[in-house]
CSV table of N, CA and C in Angstrom, one decimal:
chain,number,residue,atom,x,y,z
R,10,GLN,N,130.1,153.1,104.3
R,10,GLN,CA,130.7,151.8,104.5
R,10,GLN,C,132.2,152.0,104.7
R,11,VAL,N,132.7,151.4,105.7
R,11,VAL,CA,134.2,151.6,106.0
R,11,VAL,C,134.9,150.7,105.0
R,12,GLN,N,136.0,151.2,104.5
R,12,GLN,CA,136.9,150.4,103.6
R,12,GLN,C,138.3,150.7,104.0
R,13,LEU,N,139.1,149.7,104.0
R,13,LEU,CA,140.5,149.8,104.2
R,13,LEU,C,141.1,149.0,103.0
R,14,VAL,N,141.9,149.7,102.2
R,14,VAL,CA,142.5,149.1,101.0
R,14,VAL,C,144.0,149.3,101.0
R,15,GLU,N,144.6,148.1,101.1
R,15,GLU,CA,146.1,148.1,101.2
R,15,GLU,C,146.7,148.1,99.8
R,16,SER,N,147.9,148.6,99.7
R,16,SER,CA,148.6,148.6,98.4
R,16,SER,C,150.1,148.7,98.7
R,17,GLY,N,150.9,148.4,97.7
R,17,GLY,CA,152.3,148.6,97.8
R,17,GLY,C,153.1,147.3,98.0
R,18,GLY,N,152.4,146.2,98.1
R,18,GLY,CA,153.2,144.9,98.2
R,18,GLY,C,153.8,144.5,96.9
R,19,GLY,N,154.5,143.5,96.9
R,19,GLY,CA,155.2,143.0,95.7
R,19,GLY,C,156.3,142.0,96.0
R,20,LEU,N,157.0,141.7,94.9
R,20,LEU,CA,158.2,140.8,95.1
R,20,LEU,C,159.4,141.6,95.1
R,21,VAL,N,160.2,141.5,96.2
R,21,VAL,CA,161.4,142.3,96.4
R,21,VAL,C,162.5,141.3,96.8
R,22,GLN,N,163.7,141.9,96.8
R,22,GLN,CA,164.9,141.1,97.2
R,22,GLN,C,165.2,141.4,98.7
R,23,ALA,N,165.8,140.5,99.3
R,23,ALA,CA,166.3,140.7,100.7
R,23,ALA,C,167.2,141.9,100.7
R,24,GLY,N,167.0,142.8,101.7
R,24,GLY,CA,167.8,144.0,101.8
R,24,GLY,C,167.1,145.3,101.2
R,25,ASP,N,166.1,145.0,100.4
R,25,ASP,CA,165.3,146.1,99.8
R,25,ASP,C,164.4,146.8,100.8
R,26,SER,N,163.8,147.9,100.4
R,26,SER,CA,162.8,148.6,101.2
R,26,SER,C,161.5,148.6,100.5
R,27,LEU,N,160.4,148.7,101.3
R,27,LEU,CA,159.1,148.7,100.7
R,27,LEU,C,158.2,149.6,101.5
R,28,ARG,N,157.3,150.3,100.9
R,28,ARG,CA,156.3,151.1,101.6
R,28,ARG,C,154.9,150.7,101.3
R,29,LEU,N,154.3,150.2,102.3
R,29,LEU,CA,152.9,149.8,102.2
R,29,LEU,C,152.0,150.9,102.5
R,30,SER,N,150.8,151.0,101.9
R,30,SER,CA,149.9,152.1,102.2
R,30,SER,C,148.5,151.5,102.4
R,31,CYS,N,147.8,152.1,103.3
R,31,CYS,CA,146.4,151.7,103.5
R,31,CYS,C,145.5,152.9,103.4
R,32,ALA,N,144.6,152.9,102.4
R,32,ALA,CA,143.6,154.0,102.2
R,32,ALA,C,142.4,153.7,103.0
R,33,ALA,N,142.0,154.6,103.9
R,33,ALA,CA,140.9,154.4,104.8
R,33,ALA,C,139.8,155.3,104.4
R,34,SER,N,138.5,154.8,104.3
R,34,SER,CA,137.4,155.7,104.0
R,34,SER,C,136.1,155.1,104.6
R,35,GLY,N,135.1,156.0,104.6
R,35,GLY,CA,133.8,155.5,105.1
R,35,GLY,C,133.4,156.1,106.4
R,36,ARG,N,134.4,156.7,107.1
R,36,ARG,CA,134.0,157.2,108.4
R,36,ARG,C,135.2,158.1,108.9
R,37,THR,N,135.0,158.8,110.0
R,37,THR,CA,136.0,159.5,110.6
R,37,THR,C,136.8,158.6,111.6
R,38,PHE,N,138.1,158.6,111.5
R,38,PHE,CA,138.9,157.7,112.3
R,38,PHE,C,139.5,158.3,113.5
R,39,SER,N,139.1,159.5,113.8
R,39,SER,CA,139.6,160.1,115.1
R,39,SER,C,139.3,159.2,116.2
R,40,ALA,N,140.2,159.1,117.2
R,40,ALA,CA,140.1,158.2,118.3
R,40,ALA,C,140.2,156.7,118.0
R,41,TYR,N,140.5,156.4,116.7
R,41,TYR,CA,140.7,155.0,116.3
R,41,TYR,C,142.2,154.7,116.4
R,42,THR,N,142.5,153.4,116.6
R,42,THR,CA,143.8,152.8,116.5
R,42,THR,C,143.9,152.2,115.2
R,43,MET,N,144.9,152.5,114.4
R,43,MET,CA,145.1,151.9,113.1
R,43,MET,C,146.3,151.0,113.2
R,44,GLY,N,146.1,149.8,112.8
R,44,GLY,CA,147.2,148.8,112.9
R,44,GLY,C,147.6,148.1,111.6
R,45,TRP,N,148.8,147.6,111.7
R,45,TRP,CA,149.3,146.7,110.6
R,45,TRP,C,149.6,145.3,111.2
R,46,PHE,N,149.1,144.3,110.5
R,46,PHE,CA,149.3,142.9,110.9
R,46,PHE,C,149.9,142.2,109.7
R,47,ARG,N,150.4,141.0,110.0
R,47,ARG,CA,150.9,140.2,108.8
R,47,ARG,C,150.6,138.7,109.1
R,48,GLN,N,150.5,138.0,108.1
R,48,GLN,CA,150.3,136.5,108.2
R,48,GLN,C,151.1,135.8,107.2
R,49,ALA,N,152.1,135.1,107.7
R,49,ALA,CA,153.0,134.3,106.8
R,49,ALA,C,152.3,132.9,106.5
R,50,PRO,N,152.7,132.3,105.5
R,50,PRO,CA,152.2,131.0,105.1
R,50,PRO,C,152.3,130.0,106.3
R,51,GLY,N,151.2,129.4,106.6
R,51,GLY,CA,151.2,128.4,107.7
R,51,GLY,C,151.3,128.9,109.1
R,52,LYS,N,151.3,130.2,109.3
R,52,LYS,CA,151.4,130.8,110.6
R,52,LYS,C,150.1,131.7,110.9
R,53,GLU,N,150.0,132.0,112.2
R,53,GLU,CA,148.9,132.8,112.6
R,53,GLU,C,149.2,134.3,112.3
R,54,ARG,N,148.1,135.1,112.1
R,54,ARG,CA,148.3,136.5,111.9
R,54,ARG,C,149.0,137.1,113.1
R,55,GLU,N,149.9,138.0,112.9
R,55,GLU,CA,150.6,138.7,114.0
R,55,GLU,C,150.6,140.2,113.9
R,56,PHE,N,150.6,140.8,115.0
R,56,PHE,CA,150.7,142.3,115.1
R,56,PHE,C,152.1,142.8,114.7
R,57,VAL,N,152.1,143.9,113.9
R,57,VAL,CA,153.3,144.5,113.5
R,57,VAL,C,153.5,145.8,114.2
R,58,ALA,N,152.5,146.7,114.0
R,58,ALA,CA,152.7,148.1,114.5
R,58,ALA,C,151.3,148.7,114.5
R,59,ALA,N,151.2,149.8,115.3
R,59,ALA,CA,149.9,150.5,115.3
R,59,ALA,C,150.2,152.0,115.6
R,60,ILE,N,149.2,152.8,115.2
R,60,ILE,CA,149.3,154.3,115.5
R,60,ILE,C,148.0,154.8,115.9
R,61,TYR,N,147.9,155.7,116.9
R,61,TYR,CA,146.7,156.4,117.2
R,61,TYR,C,146.5,157.5,116.2
R,62,TRP,N,145.3,157.4,115.6
R,62,TRP,CA,145.0,158.3,114.5
R,62,TRP,C,145.1,159.8,115.0
R,63,THR,N,144.6,160.1,116.2
R,63,THR,CA,144.6,161.5,116.6
R,63,THR,C,145.9,162.0,117.1
R,64,SER,N,146.6,161.2,117.9
R,64,SER,CA,147.8,161.7,118.6
R,64,SER,C,149.1,161.4,117.7
R,65,GLY,N,149.0,160.3,116.9
R,65,GLY,CA,150.2,159.9,116.2
R,65,GLY,C,151.1,159.0,117.0
R,66,THR,N,150.7,158.7,118.2
R,66,THR,CA,151.5,157.8,119.1
R,66,THR,C,151.6,156.4,118.4
R,67,THR,N,152.8,155.8,118.4
R,67,THR,CA,153.1,154.6,117.7
R,67,THR,C,153.4,153.5,118.6
R,68,TYR,N,153.1,152.2,118.2
R,68,TYR,CA,153.5,151.0,118.9
R,68,TYR,C,154.1,150.0,117.9
R,69,TYR,N,155.1,149.3,118.4
R,69,TYR,CA,155.7,148.3,117.5
R,69,TYR,C,155.9,147.0,118.3
R,70,THR,N,155.7,145.9,117.6
R,70,THR,CA,156.1,144.6,118.2
R,70,THR,C,157.6,144.6,118.2
R,71,ASN,N,158.2,143.7,119.0
R,71,ASN,CA,159.6,143.7,119.1
R,71,ASN,C,160.4,143.5,117.8
R,72,PHE,N,159.9,142.6,116.9
R,72,PHE,CA,160.6,142.3,115.7
R,72,PHE,C,160.6,143.5,114.7
R,73,ALA,N,159.6,144.4,114.9
R,73,ALA,CA,159.4,145.5,114.0
R,73,ALA,C,160.2,146.7,114.4
R,74,LYS,N,160.7,146.8,115.6
R,74,LYS,CA,161.4,147.9,116.1
R,74,LYS,C,162.7,148.1,115.3
R,75,GLY,N,162.9,149.2,114.7
R,75,GLY,CA,164.2,149.5,114.0
R,75,GLY,C,164.1,149.4,112.5
R,76,ARG,N,163.3,148.5,112.0
R,76,ARG,CA,163.1,148.3,110.6
R,76,ARG,C,161.8,148.8,110.0
R,77,PHE,N,160.8,148.8,110.9
R,77,PHE,CA,159.4,149.2,110.4
R,77,PHE,C,159.1,150.6,111.0
R,78,THR,N,158.4,151.3,110.2
R,78,THR,CA,157.9,152.6,110.6
R,78,THR,C,156.5,152.8,110.1
R,79,ILE,N,155.6,153.1,111.1
R,79,ILE,CA,154.2,153.3,110.8
R,79,ILE,C,154.0,154.8,110.8
R,80,SER,N,153.1,155.3,109.9
R,80,SER,CA,152.8,156.7,109.9
R,80,SER,C,151.4,156.9,109.4
R,81,ARG,N,150.9,158.1,109.6
R,81,ARG,CA,149.5,158.3,109.0
R,81,ARG,C,149.5,159.7,108.5
R,82,ASP,N,148.7,159.9,107.4
R,82,ASP,CA,148.5,161.2,106.8
R,82,ASP,C,147.0,161.5,106.9
R,83,LYS,N,146.7,162.5,107.8
R,83,LYS,CA,145.3,162.8,108.1
R,83,LYS,C,144.7,163.4,106.9
R,84,ALA,N,145.4,164.2,106.1
R,84,ALA,CA,144.8,164.8,104.9
R,84,ALA,C,144.4,163.8,103.8
R,85,LYS,N,145.2,162.8,103.7
R,85,LYS,CA,145.0,161.8,102.7
R,85,LYS,C,144.2,160.5,103.2
R,86,ASN,N,144.0,160.5,104.5
R,86,ASN,CA,143.4,159.3,105.2
R,86,ASN,C,144.1,158.0,104.8
R,87,THR,N,145.4,158.1,105.0
R,87,THR,CA,146.2,156.9,104.7
R,87,THR,C,147.1,156.5,105.9
R,88,ILE,N,147.4,155.2,106.0
R,88,ILE,CA,148.3,154.8,107.0
R,88,ILE,C,149.4,154.0,106.3
R,89,ASP,N,150.6,154.4,106.4
R,89,ASP,CA,151.7,153.7,105.7
R,89,ASP,C,152.6,152.9,106.7
R,90,LEU,N,153.2,151.9,106.1
R,90,LEU,CA,154.1,151.1,106.8
R,90,LEU,C,155.4,151.0,106.0
R,91,GLN,N,156.4,151.6,106.4
R,91,GLN,CA,157.7,151.6,105.7
R,91,GLN,C,158.5,150.4,106.3
R,92,ILE,N,159.0,149.5,105.4
R,92,ILE,CA,159.8,148.4,105.9
R,92,ILE,C,161.2,148.5,105.2
R,93,ASN,N,162.2,148.5,106.0
R,93,ASN,CA,163.6,148.6,105.5
R,93,ASN,C,164.3,147.3,105.7
R,94,SER,N,165.4,147.1,105.0
R,94,SER,CA,166.2,145.9,105.1
R,94,SER,C,165.4,144.6,105.2
R,95,LEU,N,164.5,144.5,104.2
R,95,LEU,CA,163.6,143.3,104.2
R,95,LEU,C,164.4,142.0,104.3
R,96,LYS,N,163.7,141.1,105.0
R,96,LYS,CA,164.3,139.8,105.2
R,96,LYS,C,163.3,138.7,104.6
R,97,ILE,N,163.8,137.6,104.3
R,97,ILE,CA,163.0,136.5,103.7
R,97,ILE,C,161.8,136.2,104.7
R,98,GLU,N,162.1,136.3,106.0
R,98,GLU,CA,161.0,136.0,107.0
R,98,GLU,C,159.9,137.1,107.1
R,99,ASP,N,160.1,138.2,106.3
R,99,ASP,CA,159.1,139.2,106.3
R,99,ASP,C,158.0,138.9,105.2
R,100,THR,N,158.2,137.8,104.5
R,100,THR,CA,157.3,137.3,103.5
R,100,THR,C,156.0,137.0,104.2
R,101,ALA,N,154.9,137.7,103.8
R,101,ALA,CA,153.6,137.5,104.4
R,101,ALA,C,152.6,138.4,103.7
R,102,VAL,N,151.3,138.1,104.0
R,102,VAL,CA,150.3,139.1,103.6
R,102,VAL,C,150.1,140.1,104.7
R,103,TYR,N,150.2,141.3,104.3
R,103,TYR,CA,150.1,142.4,105.3
R,103,TYR,C,148.7,143.0,105.3
R,104,TYR,N,148.1,143.2,106.5
R,104,TYR,CA,146.8,143.7,106.6
R,104,TYR,C,146.8,145.0,107.4
R,105,CYS,N,145.9,145.8,107.0
R,105,CYS,CA,145.6,147.1,107.7
R,105,CYS,C,144.3,146.9,108.5
R,106,ALA,N,144.2,147.4,109.7
R,106,ALA,CA,143.0,147.3,110.5
R,106,ALA,C,142.8,148.6,111.3
R,107,ALA,N,141.5,148.8,111.7
R,107,ALA,CA,141.1,149.9,112.4
R,107,ALA,C,140.2,149.5,113.6
R,108,GLY,N,140.5,150.0,114.8
R,108,GLY,CA,139.8,149.6,116.0
R,108,GLY,C,139.6,150.7,116.9
R,109,HIS,N,138.5,150.5,117.8
R,109,HIS,CA,138.1,151.5,118.7
R,109,HIS,C,138.0,151.0,120.1
R,110,SER,N,138.8,149.9,120.4
R,110,SER,CA,138.7,149.2,121.7
R,110,SER,C,139.7,149.7,122.7
R,111,ILE,N,139.5,149.4,123.9
R,111,ILE,CA,140.4,149.7,125.0
R,111,ILE,C,141.4,148.6,125.1
R,112,GLY,N,142.7,148.9,125.3
R,112,GLY,CA,143.7,147.9,125.5
R,112,GLY,C,144.9,148.0,124.6
R,113,SER,N,145.8,147.1,124.7
R,113,SER,CA,147.0,147.1,123.9
R,113,SER,C,146.7,147.0,122.5
R,114,PRO,N,147.3,147.9,121.6
R,114,PRO,CA,147.1,147.8,120.2
R,114,PRO,C,147.4,146.4,119.6
R,115,ALA,N,148.3,145.6,120.3
R,115,ALA,CA,148.6,144.3,119.8
R,115,ALA,C,147.6,143.3,120.0
R,116,THR,N,146.7,143.5,121.0
R,116,THR,CA,145.8,142.4,121.4
R,116,THR,C,144.3,142.9,121.4
R,117,MET,N,144.1,144.2,121.2
R,117,MET,CA,142.7,144.7,121.2
R,117,MET,C,141.9,144.2,120.0
R,118,ASN,N,140.6,144.3,120.1
R,118,ASN,CA,139.8,143.9,119.0
R,118,ASN,C,139.8,145.0,117.9
R,119,TYR,N,139.9,144.6,116.7
R,119,TYR,CA,139.8,145.6,115.6
R,119,TYR,C,138.5,145.4,114.8
R,120,ASP,N,137.9,146.5,114.5
R,120,ASP,CA,136.5,146.4,113.9
R,120,ASP,C,136.6,146.2,112.4
R,121,TYR,N,137.6,146.8,111.8
R,121,TYR,CA,137.6,146.8,110.3
R,121,TYR,C,139.0,146.3,109.9
R,122,TRP,N,138.9,145.5,108.8
R,122,TRP,CA,140.1,144.9,108.2
R,122,TRP,C,140.1,145.1,106.7
R,123,GLY,N,141.3,145.3,106.2
R,123,GLY,CA,141.5,145.3,104.7
R,123,GLY,C,141.7,143.9,104.2
R,124,GLN,N,141.8,143.8,102.9
R,124,GLN,CA,141.9,142.5,102.2
R,124,GLN,C,143.4,142.0,102.2
R,125,GLY,N,144.3,142.9,102.5
R,125,GLY,CA,145.7,142.5,102.5
R,125,GLY,C,146.5,142.7,101.3
R,126,THR,N,147.8,142.9,101.4
R,126,THR,CA,148.7,143.0,100.3
R,126,THR,C,149.9,142.0,100.5
R,127,GLN,N,150.2,141.3,99.4
R,127,GLN,CA,151.2,140.3,99.6
R,127,GLN,C,152.6,140.9,99.4
R,128,VAL,N,153.5,140.6,100.4
R,128,VAL,CA,154.9,140.9,100.3
R,128,VAL,C,155.7,139.6,100.2
R,129,THR,N,156.5,139.5,99.2
R,129,THR,CA,157.3,138.3,99.0
R,129,THR,C,158.8,138.8,98.9
R,130,VAL,N,159.6,138.3,99.8
R,130,VAL,CA,161.0,138.6,99.8
R,130,VAL,C,161.8,137.4,99.4
R,131,SER,N,162.6,137.7,98.3
R,131,SER,CA,163.5,136.6,97.8
R,131,SER,C,164.9,136.8,98.2
R,132,SER,N,165.7,135.8,98.1
R,132,SER,CA,167.1,135.9,98.5
R,132,SER,C,168.0,136.4,97.3
């Protein structure tokens, strides 16, 4: 059974950094796209970043470029999201996802989702 378990969220101050982690288990994720999404209160879930498990190629949405870094550790089966210079508008539940579809990592269908980890940024 595939499981994606996020961790690392919490209450932080604006300007701080945070590293989210997603532990993936239950199958081999080679050829999978691993993504991070977020959903702020009252808003739709949005794409943040993705990484191809095998090649390590990364993709970022525009707002994530420069402050967010996605990475994966094949030995540990984890996908991390480093967020620097946190802003109040980064407050959201952050989700990890895994997908095997064709298309843009931002819009493709993802097969598996984690439960999310809350990130709250205060002023």
